[in-house]
Coordinates of C-alpha atoms in Angstrom, one line a residue:
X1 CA 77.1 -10.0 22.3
X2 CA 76.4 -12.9 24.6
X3 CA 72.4 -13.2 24.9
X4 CA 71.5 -13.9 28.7
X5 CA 68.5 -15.7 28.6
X6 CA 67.4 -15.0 32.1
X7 CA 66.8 -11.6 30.9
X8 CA 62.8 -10.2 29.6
X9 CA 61.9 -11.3 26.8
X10 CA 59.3 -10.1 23.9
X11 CA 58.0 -12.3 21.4
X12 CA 56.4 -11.3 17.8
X13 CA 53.8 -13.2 15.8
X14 CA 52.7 -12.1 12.7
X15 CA 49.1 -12.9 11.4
X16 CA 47.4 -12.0 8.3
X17 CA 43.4 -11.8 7.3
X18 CA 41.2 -10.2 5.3
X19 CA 40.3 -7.1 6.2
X20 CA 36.4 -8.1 6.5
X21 CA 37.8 -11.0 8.7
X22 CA 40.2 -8.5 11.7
X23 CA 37.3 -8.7 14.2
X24 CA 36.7 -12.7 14.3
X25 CA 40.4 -12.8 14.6
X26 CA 40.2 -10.4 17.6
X27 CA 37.7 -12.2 19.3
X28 CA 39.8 -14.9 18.9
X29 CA 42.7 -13.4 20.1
X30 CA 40.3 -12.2 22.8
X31 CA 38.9 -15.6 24.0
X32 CA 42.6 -17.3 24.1
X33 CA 43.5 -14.4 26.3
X34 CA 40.9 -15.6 28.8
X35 CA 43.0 -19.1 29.0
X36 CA 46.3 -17.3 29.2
X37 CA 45.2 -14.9 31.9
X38 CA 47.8 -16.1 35.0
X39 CA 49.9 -17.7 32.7
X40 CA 53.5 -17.9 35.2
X41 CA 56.0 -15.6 33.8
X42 CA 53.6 -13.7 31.4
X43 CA 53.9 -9.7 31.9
X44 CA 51.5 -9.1 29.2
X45 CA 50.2 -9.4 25.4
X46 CA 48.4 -7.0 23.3
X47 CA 47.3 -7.7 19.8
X48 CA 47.7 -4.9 17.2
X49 CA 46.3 -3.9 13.6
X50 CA 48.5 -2.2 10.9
X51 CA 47.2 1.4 10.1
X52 CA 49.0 1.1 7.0
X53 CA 47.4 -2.3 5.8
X54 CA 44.6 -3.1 8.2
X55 CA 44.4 -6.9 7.1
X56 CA 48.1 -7.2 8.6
X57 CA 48.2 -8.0 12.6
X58 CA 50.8 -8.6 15.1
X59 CA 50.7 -9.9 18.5
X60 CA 53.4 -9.3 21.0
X61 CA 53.8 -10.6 24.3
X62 CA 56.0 -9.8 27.2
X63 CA 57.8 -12.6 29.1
X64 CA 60.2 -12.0 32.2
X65 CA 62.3 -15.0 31.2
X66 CA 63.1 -17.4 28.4
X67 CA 62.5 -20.1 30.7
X68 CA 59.4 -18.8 31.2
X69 CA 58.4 -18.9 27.7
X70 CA 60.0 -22.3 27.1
X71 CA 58.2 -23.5 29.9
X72 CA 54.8 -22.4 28.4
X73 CA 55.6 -23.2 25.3
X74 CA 55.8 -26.9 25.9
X75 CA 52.7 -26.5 28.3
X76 CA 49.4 -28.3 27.7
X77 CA 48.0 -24.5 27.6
X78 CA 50.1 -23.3 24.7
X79 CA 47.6 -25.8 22.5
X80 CA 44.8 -22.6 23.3
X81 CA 46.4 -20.8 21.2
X82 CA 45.7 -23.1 17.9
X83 CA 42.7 -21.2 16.7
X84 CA 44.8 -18.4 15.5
X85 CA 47.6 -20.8 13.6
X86 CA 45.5 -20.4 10.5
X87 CA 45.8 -16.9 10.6
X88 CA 49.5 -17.2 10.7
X89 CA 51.7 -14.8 8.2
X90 CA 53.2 -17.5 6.4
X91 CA 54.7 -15.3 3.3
X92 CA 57.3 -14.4 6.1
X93 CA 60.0 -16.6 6.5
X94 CA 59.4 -16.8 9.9
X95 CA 56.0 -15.7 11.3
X96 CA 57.5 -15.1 14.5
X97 CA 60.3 -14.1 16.4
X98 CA 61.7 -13.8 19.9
X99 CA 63.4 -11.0 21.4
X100 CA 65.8 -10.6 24.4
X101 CA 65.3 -6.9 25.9
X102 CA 69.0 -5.5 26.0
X103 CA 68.2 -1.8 26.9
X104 CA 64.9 0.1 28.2
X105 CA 64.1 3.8 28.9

């Protein structure tokens, strides 16, 4: 399959915390978003808590192109989102991952 990259595209980080510690990472999450808000070429992002194991978090965000994304990424407002590097899943082998949408219903 040939990936077309002008196509959406959804991107997954994983974080993790102490449970005690989920609602300083949401504010965090929370205040970043506030920078982000307007961002060109970002549909949306949402921030979600396991049910299973509360202290694992994942945010995903909605991009309408990968040139979009690139072109944030290497933005000087990508660098808002440092405060929540720390919380970064790093026991995965990649604490995130991009996503080119292929099929919707």
């Amino acid at each position: 399959m040939t990936i077309d990259t002008t196509t959406a595209i959804r991107v997954i980080l994983w974080y993790r915390t102490p449970e005690r510690d989920v609602a300083g990472l949401a504010e965090t999450y929370r205040q970043i978003g506030e920078h982000l808000a307007g961002t060109p070429g970002m549909v949306s992002s949402e921030l979600l808590v396991s049910r299973d194991e509360p202290g694992v978090l994942m945010v995903t965000s909605r991009w309408r192109t990968a040139e979009d994304l690139q072109r944030w990424v290497h933005s000087d407002t990508h660098r808002h989102t440092t405060p929540l590097r720390p919380y970064l899943d790093t026991g995965r082998t990649r604490p995130w991952e991009t996503f080119s949408v292929v099929s919707e219903t």
